[in-house]
Amino acid sequence: MKEKLFQSTLIVSLMTFLSRIMGFVRDIVIARFFGAGVGADVFFVAFKIPNFLRRLFAEGAFSQAFIPVLAEYREKGDKDLKSLIASTAGTLFGVLFFITLIGVIAAPIIIMIFAPGFLDEPEKLELAGQLLAITFPYLLFVSLTAFSGAILNSFGKFAVPAFTPVFLNLSLIGSAIWLAPNLDEPVKALAWGVFIGGLVQLMFQLPFLQQIGSLPKPRWGWRDSGVQKILKLMLPAMFGVSVAQINLLLDTLLASFLITGSISWLYYSDRLVEFPLGVFGIALATVILPNLSKKHASAAGEAFSNTLDWGLRWVFLIGTPAMLGLLILAEPLLLTLFQYGEFTAHDAHEASLSLMAYSLGLLPFIFIKVLAPGYFARQDTKTPVKIGIIAMVVNMGLNIVLMLYLAHVGLALATALSAMLNAFLLYRGLRQLRVYQPNNGWLGFFIRLLFANAGLLAILLLFTPETLAWQQASVWLRMQWLAMLIIGSALVYFAALRLCGIRLKALVKPADTL
């Protein structure tokens, strides 16, 4: 079973890796053409609002509520399963279509709520409202895409949903390069890129649903028992599972009061943290939730705990070196990837400061992705909500205090600190419920992990060139340096793990064998 989990996680990670690479290309193109100026700030706000709602309605609360119920219905038979899918599809479409319609019509008002700092700058406010009206339908398209992806994941078809986001990146790249030069307001091309990308993602998955006989024939089913069960689980989960995203949205809201460029600096630093989080954290969570749901449905308590233990060890193995890499290579990464055209060395430096702050929250972010399914698979959404409320309140207080002293960096640091609190409380709750019992060998595992990360840290500190050298180097030299540092430190890290007795082959086995 662990080998299967590893293979599924690897498939999702590889597909997500491809998507994230294309996401970097997308961000490089946007940075080159739009920099960190007014247009970029406005677009990132207009994109973040439907993207935030996507996290709530799509892979956030909806997926966490839908997959466990879907697992239950699969046990009942094909007829009940198809009925659930049809009712859920029709209800989800109806609700989201109504929300999207309101969002398009009320776009200027929504901008005032989410970016009140724009009120003193009428041009920013008007442009942001126009862009949001174009990007808001993305919520409808991508939520239905996530619904399709949840079905495919439940049937073990992980590659297609993980690959799907590539189309959004391709759409934005194409819009920035070819559409933008033909528009009076070039940044509107990015908004249309979001719209087109969302639609293409949905259309791409439909043939694969047909292949497994699960292409829905949508019907309104608000009163359907399965839909009601999903809603009951989903409503509190909308808050609990999306606390990290709410915190990031609060960052954007407060950053709208800071100097121009602050929103963009936070965006680019967040994107770099999202890379390891997406490639590994979200991939692991995507695979773990269906497996935990099955184990809970079959009352396999020990197997449930073992799966969580396996996931937590993987978080430490991959998340710790990723965190250290982002912390040490923050400015070199931003200079190498984005400091071209309109994106200046000053922008790279400012973004690197918030990236260092965000990187401190990488491990907690991934922990939340693994620990939260421990509750959702058991159809317990209330506990993460209570924990989420505590974390969000703490984040709001830290935001206000730290922003006064550290500007946009304070916002990033507050998000990281609140994520630490969220992860700790989720872990403590699972332990108190005795849902998770750590397997043997954790102390030895931590000692070996410390040794391996010390080697990685030594390589990065000894061989990373000074910032001035990065600024003066050509693009190809920057890329060579960065590639050598990443590959070299990774080789040292995994070699050290092997010397300590942790072999790659052993990583796919049950956690108590590590």
Coordinates of C-alpha atoms in Angstrom, one line a residue:
M1 CA 0.0 0.0 0.0
K2 CA 2.8 2.4 0.9
E3 CA 4.5 1.7 -2.5
K4 CA 1.2 2.5 -4.2
L5 CA 0.9 5.7 -2.2
F6 CA 4.5 6.7 -3.2
Q7 CA 3.9 6.0 -6.9
S8 CA 0.7 8.0 -6.9
T9 CA 2.4 10.9 -5.0
L10 CA 5.3 10.7 -7.5
I11 CA 3.0 10.9 -10.5
V12 CA 1.1 13.9 -9.1
S13 CA 4.4 15.5 -8.1
L14 CA 5.8 15.1 -11.6
M15 CA 2.7 16.5 -13.3
T16 CA 2.6 19.3 -10.8
F17 CA 6.3 20.0 -11.3
L18 CA 5.6 20.5 -15.0
S19 CA 2.8 22.8 -14.2
R20 CA 4.9 24.8 -11.7
I21 CA 7.7 25.1 -14.2
M22 CA 5.3 26.5 -16.7
G23 CA 4.0 28.8 -13.9
F24 CA 7.5 30.1 -13.5
V25 CA 7.7 30.8 -17.2
R26 CA 4.4 32.6 -16.9
D27 CA 5.6 34.7 -14.0
I28 CA 8.9 35.5 -15.8
V29 CA 7.0 36.7 -18.8
I30 CA 4.6 38.8 -16.6
A31 CA 7.6 40.3 -14.7
R32 CA 9.4 41.1 -17.9
F33 CA 6.5 42.9 -19.5
F34 CA 4.7 44.4 -16.5
G35 CA 7.3 44.5 -13.7
A36 CA 6.0 45.5 -10.3
G37 CA 4.2 48.6 -11.3
V38 CA 0.5 49.7 -11.2
G39 CA -0.7 47.3 -13.9
A40 CA 0.9 44.3 -12.2
D41 CA -0.4 45.3 -8.8
V42 CA -3.9 45.7 -10.1
F43 CA -3.9 42.4 -12.0
F44 CA -2.6 40.4 -9.1
V45 CA -5.5 41.8 -7.0
A46 CA -8.1 41.0 -9.7
F47 CA -6.7 37.5 -10.1
K48 CA -6.3 36.8 -6.4
I49 CA -9.9 37.3 -5.6
P50 CA -11.4 34.6 -7.8
N51 CA -8.3 32.5 -7.1
F52 CA -9.0 32.8 -3.4
L53 CA -12.6 31.8 -3.9
R54 CA -11.4 28.9 -6.0
R55 CA -9.4 27.6 -3.0
L56 CA -12.6 27.7 -1.0
F57 CA -15.0 26.2 -3.5
A58 CA -12.6 24.0 -5.4
E59 CA -9.6 22.1 -4.1
G60 CA -10.1 23.6 -0.7
A61 CA -13.4 22.9 1.1
F62 CA -15.3 21.3 -1.7
S63 CA -12.7 18.6 -2.5
Q64 CA -12.2 17.9 1.2
A65 CA -16.0 17.4 1.7
F66 CA -16.8 15.7 -1.7
I67 CA -14.1 12.9 -1.8
P68 CA -15.0 11.2 1.6
V69 CA -18.7 11.2 0.6
L70 CA -17.8 9.9 -2.9
A71 CA -15.8 7.1 -1.3
E72 CA -18.9 6.1 0.7
Y73 CA -21.1 6.1 -2.4
R74 CA -18.7 4.0 -4.3
E75 CA -19.3 1.2 -1.7
K76 CA -23.1 1.5 -2.4
G77 CA -22.9 0.8 -6.1
D78 CA -22.7 2.4 -9.5
K79 CA -26.3 3.7 -9.6
D80 CA -26.0 5.6 -6.4
L81 CA -22.6 7.0 -7.4
K82 CA -23.8 8.4 -10.7
S83 CA -26.8 9.9 -9.0
L84 CA -24.5 11.7 -6.5
I85 CA -22.2 13.0 -9.2
A86 CA -25.1 14.3 -11.3
S87 CA -26.8 16.0 -8.4
T88 CA -23.5 17.5 -7.1
A89 CA -22.5 18.7 -10.6
G90 CA -25.9 20.5 -11.2
T91 CA -26.0 22.1 -7.8
L92 CA -22.4 23.2 -7.9
F93 CA -22.9 24.8 -11.3
G94 CA -26.1 26.5 -10.3
V95 CA -24.7 28.0 -7.1
L96 CA -21.4 29.1 -8.7
F97 CA -23.1 30.6 -11.8
F98 CA -25.2 32.8 -9.4
I99 CA -22.1 33.8 -7.4
T100 CA -20.1 34.5 -10.7
L101 CA -22.9 36.7 -12.0
I102 CA -22.9 38.8 -8.9
G103 CA -19.1 39.0 -9.0
V104 CA -19.1 40.3 -12.5
I105 CA -21.8 42.9 -11.9
A106 CA -20.4 44.0 -8.5
A107 CA -16.7 43.9 -9.4
P108 CA -15.9 47.6 -8.5
I109 CA -17.5 47.1 -5.1
I110 CA -15.7 43.9 -4.5
I111 CA -12.4 45.6 -5.3
M112 CA -13.2 48.3 -2.7
I113 CA -13.7 45.6 -0.1
F114 CA -10.6 43.5 -0.9
A115 CA -8.2 46.4 -1.8
P116 CA -9.4 49.4 0.1
G117 CA -6.0 51.1 -0.3
F118 CA -7.0 51.7 -4.0
L119 CA -9.8 54.1 -2.9
D120 CA -7.3 57.0 -2.9
E121 CA -6.1 56.1 -6.4
P122 CA -9.2 56.3 -8.8
E123 CA -7.3 55.0 -11.8
K124 CA -6.1 51.9 -9.9
L125 CA -9.6 51.3 -8.6
E126 CA -11.3 51.6 -12.0
L127 CA -8.8 49.4 -13.8
A128 CA -9.0 46.7 -11.0
G129 CA -12.8 46.6 -11.3
Q130 CA -12.6 46.1 -15.1
L131 CA -10.0 43.3 -14.7
L132 CA -12.0 41.6 -12.0
A133 CA -15.2 41.5 -14.2
I134 CA -13.1 39.6 -16.8
T135 CA -11.4 37.2 -14.3
F136 CA -14.3 36.4 -12.1
P137 CA -15.8 33.7 -14.3
Y138 CA -12.6 31.8 -13.7
L139 CA -14.1 30.8 -10.4
L140 CA -17.0 28.9 -12.2
F141 CA -14.7 27.2 -14.7
V142 CA -12.0 26.1 -12.3
S143 CA -14.4 24.9 -9.6
L144 CA -16.1 22.6 -12.1
T145 CA -12.6 21.6 -13.1
A146 CA -11.7 20.7 -9.5
F147 CA -15.0 18.8 -9.2
S148 CA -14.0 16.7 -12.3
G149 CA -10.5 16.3 -10.8
A150 CA -11.8 15.0 -7.5
I151 CA -13.7 12.3 -9.3
L152 CA -10.7 11.3 -11.3
N153 CA -8.5 11.3 -8.2
S154 CA -11.0 9.0 -6.4
F155 CA -10.7 6.6 -9.3
G156 CA -6.9 6.7 -9.0
K157 CA -6.5 8.9 -12.1
F158 CA -4.1 11.4 -10.6
A159 CA -2.0 12.5 -13.6
V160 CA -4.8 14.4 -15.5
P161 CA -5.9 16.7 -12.7
A162 CA -2.3 17.4 -11.8
F163 CA -1.4 18.3 -15.4
T164 CA -4.5 20.5 -16.1
P165 CA -3.1 23.8 -14.6
V166 CA -0.5 23.8 -17.4
F167 CA -3.3 25.2 -19.6
L168 CA -3.8 28.3 -17.5
N169 CA -0.1 29.1 -17.6
L170 CA 0.0 28.6 -21.4
S171 CA -3.0 30.9 -21.8
L172 CA -1.4 33.7 -19.7
I173 CA 1.9 33.4 -21.5
G174 CA 0.2 33.6 -24.9
S175 CA -2.0 36.5 -23.8
A176 CA 1.0 38.5 -22.4
I177 CA 3.1 38.0 -25.5
W178 CA 0.6 38.2 -28.4
L179 CA -2.6 39.8 -27.1
A180 CA -1.2 42.5 -24.8
P181 CA 0.5 44.5 -27.6
N182 CA -2.8 44.8 -29.4
L183 CA -4.8 46.3 -26.5
D184 CA -5.1 49.9 -25.4
E185 CA -4.7 48.7 -21.8
P186 CA -2.1 45.8 -22.2
V187 CA -2.7 44.4 -18.7
K188 CA -6.2 43.4 -19.7
A189 CA -4.7 40.7 -21.8
L190 CA -3.7 38.9 -18.6
A191 CA -7.3 39.0 -17.4
W192 CA -8.5 37.4 -20.7
G193 CA -5.7 34.9 -20.3
V194 CA -7.2 33.8 -16.9
F195 CA -10.7 33.6 -18.5
I196 CA -9.6 31.5 -21.4
G197 CA -7.3 29.3 -19.3
G198 CA -10.1 28.4 -16.9
L199 CA -12.4 27.4 -19.7
V200 CA -9.7 25.2 -21.4
Q201 CA -8.9 23.4 -18.2
L202 CA -12.5 22.4 -17.8
M203 CA -12.9 21.2 -21.4
F204 CA -9.6 19.2 -21.1
Q205 CA -10.9 16.9 -18.3
L206 CA -14.3 16.0 -19.8
P207 CA -13.1 13.3 -22.1
F208 CA -11.3 11.6 -19.3
L209 CA -14.5 11.5 -17.2
Q210 CA -16.2 9.9 -20.2
Q211 CA -13.5 7.2 -20.3
I212 CA -14.3 6.1 -16.7
G213 CA -18.0 6.4 -17.2
S214 CA -18.4 9.3 -14.8
L215 CA -19.2 12.2 -17.1
P216 CA -22.1 13.8 -15.2
K217 CA -25.5 14.7 -16.6
P218 CA -26.1 17.6 -14.3
R219 CA -29.3 18.1 -12.5
W220 CA -30.4 20.4 -9.7
G221 CA -30.2 18.4 -6.5
W222 CA -30.1 20.7 -3.6
R223 CA -32.2 18.4 -1.4
D224 CA -30.4 15.2 -2.4
S225 CA -29.1 13.5 0.7
G226 CA -25.6 13.2 -0.7
V227 CA -25.4 16.8 -1.7
Q228 CA -26.7 17.9 1.7
K229 CA -24.0 15.7 3.4
I230 CA -21.4 17.4 1.2
L231 CA -22.7 20.9 2.1
K232 CA -22.8 20.0 5.8
L233 CA -19.1 19.0 5.6
M234 CA -18.2 21.8 3.2
L235 CA -19.6 24.9 4.9
P236 CA -17.3 24.8 8.0
A237 CA -14.4 23.4 5.9
M238 CA -14.6 26.5 3.6
F239 CA -13.1 28.4 6.5
G240 CA -10.9 25.7 8.2
V241 CA -9.0 24.4 5.2
S242 CA -8.5 27.8 3.6
V243 CA -7.1 29.7 6.5
A244 CA -3.7 30.0 4.8
Q245 CA -5.4 31.5 1.8
I246 CA -7.4 33.9 3.9
N247 CA -4.2 35.0 5.5
L248 CA -2.6 35.6 2.1
L249 CA -5.7 37.6 1.1
L250 CA -5.4 39.7 4.2
D251 CA -1.8 40.3 3.2
T252 CA -3.0 41.7 -0.1
L253 CA -5.7 43.8 1.5
L254 CA -3.2 45.5 3.9
A255 CA -0.5 45.7 1.2
S256 CA -2.9 47.9 -0.8
F257 CA -2.1 50.6 1.8
L258 CA 1.6 50.3 1.3
I259 CA 3.8 51.7 -1.5
T260 CA 3.2 50.6 -5.1
G261 CA 5.0 47.4 -5.7
S262 CA 4.3 45.8 -2.3
I263 CA 1.5 43.6 -3.7
S264 CA 3.7 42.4 -6.6
W265 CA 6.7 41.7 -4.2
L266 CA 4.4 39.6 -2.0
Y267 CA 3.0 37.8 -5.1
Y268 CA 6.4 36.8 -6.5
S269 CA 7.7 35.7 -3.2
D270 CA 4.6 33.7 -2.5
R271 CA 4.9 32.1 -6.0
L272 CA 8.3 30.7 -5.1
V273 CA 7.0 29.2 -1.8
E274 CA 4.1 27.8 -3.7
F275 CA 6.5 25.8 -5.9
P276 CA 7.6 23.2 -3.4
L277 CA 4.2 23.4 -1.6
G278 CA 2.5 22.5 -4.9
V279 CA 4.9 20.0 -6.2
F280 CA 5.1 18.0 -3.0
G281 CA 2.6 19.3 -0.3
I282 CA -0.5 19.5 -2.4
A283 CA 0.5 16.3 -4.3
L284 CA 0.8 14.4 -1.1
A285 CA -2.5 15.8 0.3
T286 CA -4.2 14.9 -3.0
V287 CA -3.1 11.3 -2.7
I288 CA -3.5 10.9 1.1
L289 CA -7.1 12.1 1.4
P290 CA -8.7 9.3 -0.7
N291 CA -6.6 6.7 1.0
L292 CA -7.4 8.0 4.5
S293 CA -11.1 8.1 3.5
K294 CA -11.1 4.5 2.5
K295 CA -9.3 3.4 5.7
H296 CA -11.8 5.3 7.8
A297 CA -14.7 3.8 5.9
S298 CA -13.3 0.3 6.5
A299 CA -12.5 1.1 10.2
A300 CA -8.8 0.4 9.7
G301 CA -7.5 2.6 12.5
E302 CA -3.9 1.4 12.6
A303 CA -3.5 1.8 8.8
F304 CA -5.0 5.3 9.1
S305 CA -2.4 6.3 11.6
N306 CA 0.4 4.6 9.6
T307 CA -0.5 6.6 6.5
L308 CA -0.4 9.9 8.4
D309 CA 3.0 8.9 9.9
W310 CA 4.3 8.1 6.5
G311 CA 3.1 11.5 5.2
L312 CA 4.6 13.4 8.1
R313 CA 8.0 11.9 7.6
W314 CA 7.9 12.8 3.9
V315 CA 7.1 16.4 4.9
F316 CA 10.3 16.6 6.9
L317 CA 12.4 14.8 4.3
I318 CA 11.4 17.1 1.4
G319 CA 10.1 20.2 3.2
T320 CA 13.1 20.9 5.4
P321 CA 15.7 21.2 2.6
A322 CA 13.2 23.2 0.5
M323 CA 12.7 25.7 3.3
L324 CA 16.5 26.1 3.8
G325 CA 17.0 26.5 0.1
L326 CA 14.4 29.3 -0.2
L327 CA 15.8 31.0 2.9
I328 CA 19.4 31.1 1.7
L329 CA 18.8 31.5 -2.1
A330 CA 15.9 34.0 -1.8
E331 CA 17.5 36.9 -3.6
P332 CA 19.5 34.8 -6.2
L333 CA 16.3 33.0 -7.1
L334 CA 14.4 36.2 -7.7
L335 CA 17.3 37.8 -9.6
T336 CA 17.7 34.8 -11.8
L337 CA 14.0 34.2 -12.5
F338 CA 12.5 37.7 -12.7
Q339 CA 15.0 40.6 -12.8
Y340 CA 14.6 41.4 -16.5
G341 CA 12.8 44.2 -18.4
E342 CA 10.4 46.1 -16.1
F343 CA 11.3 44.1 -12.9
T344 CA 14.3 45.8 -11.3
A345 CA 17.1 44.7 -8.9
H346 CA 15.3 46.7 -6.2
D347 CA 12.1 44.8 -6.8
A348 CA 14.1 41.5 -6.5
H349 CA 15.6 42.6 -3.2
E350 CA 12.3 43.7 -1.7
A351 CA 10.6 40.5 -2.8
S352 CA 13.5 38.4 -1.4
L353 CA 12.9 39.8 2.0
S354 CA 9.2 38.7 2.0
L355 CA 10.3 35.3 0.5
M356 CA 12.6 34.7 3.4
A357 CA 9.7 35.4 5.8
Y358 CA 7.3 33.2 3.8
S359 CA 9.9 30.4 3.7
L360 CA 9.7 30.0 7.5
G361 CA 6.1 28.9 7.0
L362 CA 6.8 26.3 4.2
L363 CA 7.0 23.3 6.6
P364 CA 3.8 24.4 8.5
F365 CA 2.0 25.0 5.2
I366 CA 2.8 21.4 4.0
F367 CA 2.0 20.0 7.5
I368 CA -1.5 21.5 7.2
K369 CA -2.0 19.9 3.8
V370 CA -1.2 16.5 5.4
L371 CA -2.8 16.9 8.9
A372 CA -6.1 18.5 7.7
P373 CA -7.1 15.4 5.7
G374 CA -6.7 13.4 9.0
Y375 CA -9.9 15.3 10.1
F376 CA -11.7 15.5 6.8
A377 CA -11.3 11.8 6.0
R378 CA -13.2 11.2 9.3
Q379 CA -15.8 13.7 8.2
D380 CA -14.8 16.0 11.0
T381 CA -14.8 19.6 9.7
K382 CA -15.6 21.4 12.9
T383 CA -12.2 20.9 14.6
P384 CA -10.1 22.4 11.8
V385 CA -12.6 25.4 11.7
K386 CA -12.0 26.1 15.4
I387 CA -8.3 25.8 14.9
G388 CA -8.5 28.0 11.8
I389 CA -10.4 30.8 13.6
I390 CA -7.6 30.9 16.3
A391 CA -4.9 31.0 13.6
M392 CA -6.6 33.7 11.6
V393 CA -7.2 35.9 14.6
V394 CA -3.6 35.6 15.6
N395 CA -2.6 36.4 12.0
M396 CA -4.7 39.5 11.9
G397 CA -3.1 40.8 15.1
L398 CA 0.4 40.0 13.9
N399 CA -0.3 41.6 10.5
I400 CA -1.1 44.9 12.0
V401 CA 1.8 44.9 14.5
L402 CA 4.5 43.6 12.1
M403 CA 3.4 45.7 9.2
L404 CA 4.0 48.8 11.2
Y405 CA 7.7 47.9 11.6
L406 CA 8.5 45.7 8.6
A407 CA 6.0 46.8 5.9
H408 CA 5.3 44.0 3.4
V409 CA 7.9 41.7 5.1
G410 CA 5.8 41.9 8.3
L411 CA 2.8 40.6 6.4
A412 CA 4.7 37.6 5.1
L413 CA 6.1 36.9 8.5
A414 CA 2.7 37.0 10.2
T415 CA 1.4 34.5 7.7
A416 CA 4.3 32.1 8.4
L417 CA 3.8 32.4 12.2
S418 CA 0.1 31.8 12.0
A419 CA 0.7 28.7 9.8
M420 CA 3.0 27.4 12.5
L421 CA 0.3 27.8 15.1
N422 CA -2.3 26.2 12.8
A423 CA -0.1 23.1 12.1
F424 CA 0.7 22.7 15.8
L425 CA -2.9 22.7 16.9
L426 CA -4.0 20.3 14.1
Y427 CA -1.2 17.9 15.2
R428 CA -2.1 18.2 18.8
G429 CA -5.7 17.5 18.1
L430 CA -5.0 14.3 16.2
R431 CA -2.8 13.1 19.0
Q432 CA -5.4 13.9 21.7
L433 CA -8.0 12.0 19.7
R434 CA -5.6 9.1 19.4
V435 CA -6.3 9.1 15.7
Y436 CA -2.5 9.4 15.1
Q437 CA 0.0 7.5 17.0
P438 CA 3.6 8.1 15.9
N439 CA 5.5 4.9 14.9
N440 CA 8.9 4.0 16.4
G441 CA 12.1 5.6 15.2
W442 CA 11.3 9.3 15.2
L443 CA 14.3 10.4 17.3
G444 CA 16.8 8.6 15.1
F445 CA 15.0 9.9 12.1
F446 CA 15.4 13.5 13.3
I447 CA 19.1 13.0 14.1
R448 CA 19.8 11.7 10.6
L449 CA 17.7 14.5 9.1
L450 CA 19.7 17.1 11.0
F451 CA 23.0 15.7 9.7
A452 CA 21.8 15.7 6.1
N453 CA 20.4 19.3 6.3
A454 CA 23.7 20.5 7.9
G455 CA 25.5 19.3 4.8
L456 CA 23.1 21.0 2.5
L457 CA 23.3 24.2 4.4
A458 CA 27.1 24.2 4.4
I459 CA 27.1 23.9 0.6
L460 CA 24.7 26.8 0.1
L461 CA 26.5 29.1 2.6
L462 CA 30.0 28.3 1.2
F463 CA 29.4 28.5 -2.5
T464 CA 26.6 31.0 -3.0
P465 CA 28.1 34.2 -4.7
E466 CA 27.5 37.6 -3.3
T467 CA 24.4 39.6 -4.3
L468 CA 26.4 42.1 -6.4
A469 CA 27.8 39.2 -8.4
W470 CA 24.3 37.9 -9.2
Q471 CA 23.2 41.4 -10.2
Q472 CA 26.1 41.9 -12.6
A473 CA 26.1 38.3 -14.1
S474 CA 24.4 37.5 -17.4
V475 CA 21.2 35.4 -17.4
W476 CA 23.0 32.3 -18.5
L477 CA 25.7 32.6 -15.8
R478 CA 22.9 33.2 -13.2
M479 CA 21.1 30.1 -14.3
Q480 CA 24.4 28.0 -14.2
W481 CA 25.2 29.2 -10.7
L482 CA 21.6 28.5 -9.5
A483 CA 21.5 25.1 -11.1
M484 CA 24.9 24.0 -9.7
L485 CA 23.9 25.2 -6.2
I486 CA 20.5 23.4 -6.3
I487 CA 21.8 20.2 -7.8
G488 CA 25.0 20.2 -5.7
S489 CA 23.2 20.8 -2.4
A490 CA 20.5 18.1 -3.3
L491 CA 23.2 15.6 -4.1
V492 CA 25.0 16.3 -0.8
Y493 CA 21.6 16.1 1.1
F494 CA 20.6 12.7 -0.4
A495 CA 24.1 11.3 -0.1
A496 CA 24.1 12.3 3.6
L497 CA 20.7 10.6 4.1
R498 CA 22.2 7.4 2.6
L499 CA 25.2 7.6 4.8
C500 CA 22.9 7.9 7.7
G501 CA 21.1 4.8 6.7
I502 CA 18.0 6.3 4.9
R503 CA 17.9 4.9 1.4
L504 CA 15.7 6.1 -1.4
K505 CA 14.3 2.6 -1.8
A506 CA 13.3 2.6 1.9
L507 CA 11.3 5.9 1.5
V508 CA 8.4 4.1 -0.2
K509 CA 8.0 1.6 2.6
P510 CA 6.0 2.0 5.8
A511 CA 7.1 4.8 8.0
D512 CA 8.3 2.6 10.8
T513 CA 11.0 1.1 8.5
L514 CA 12.8 4.5 8.1

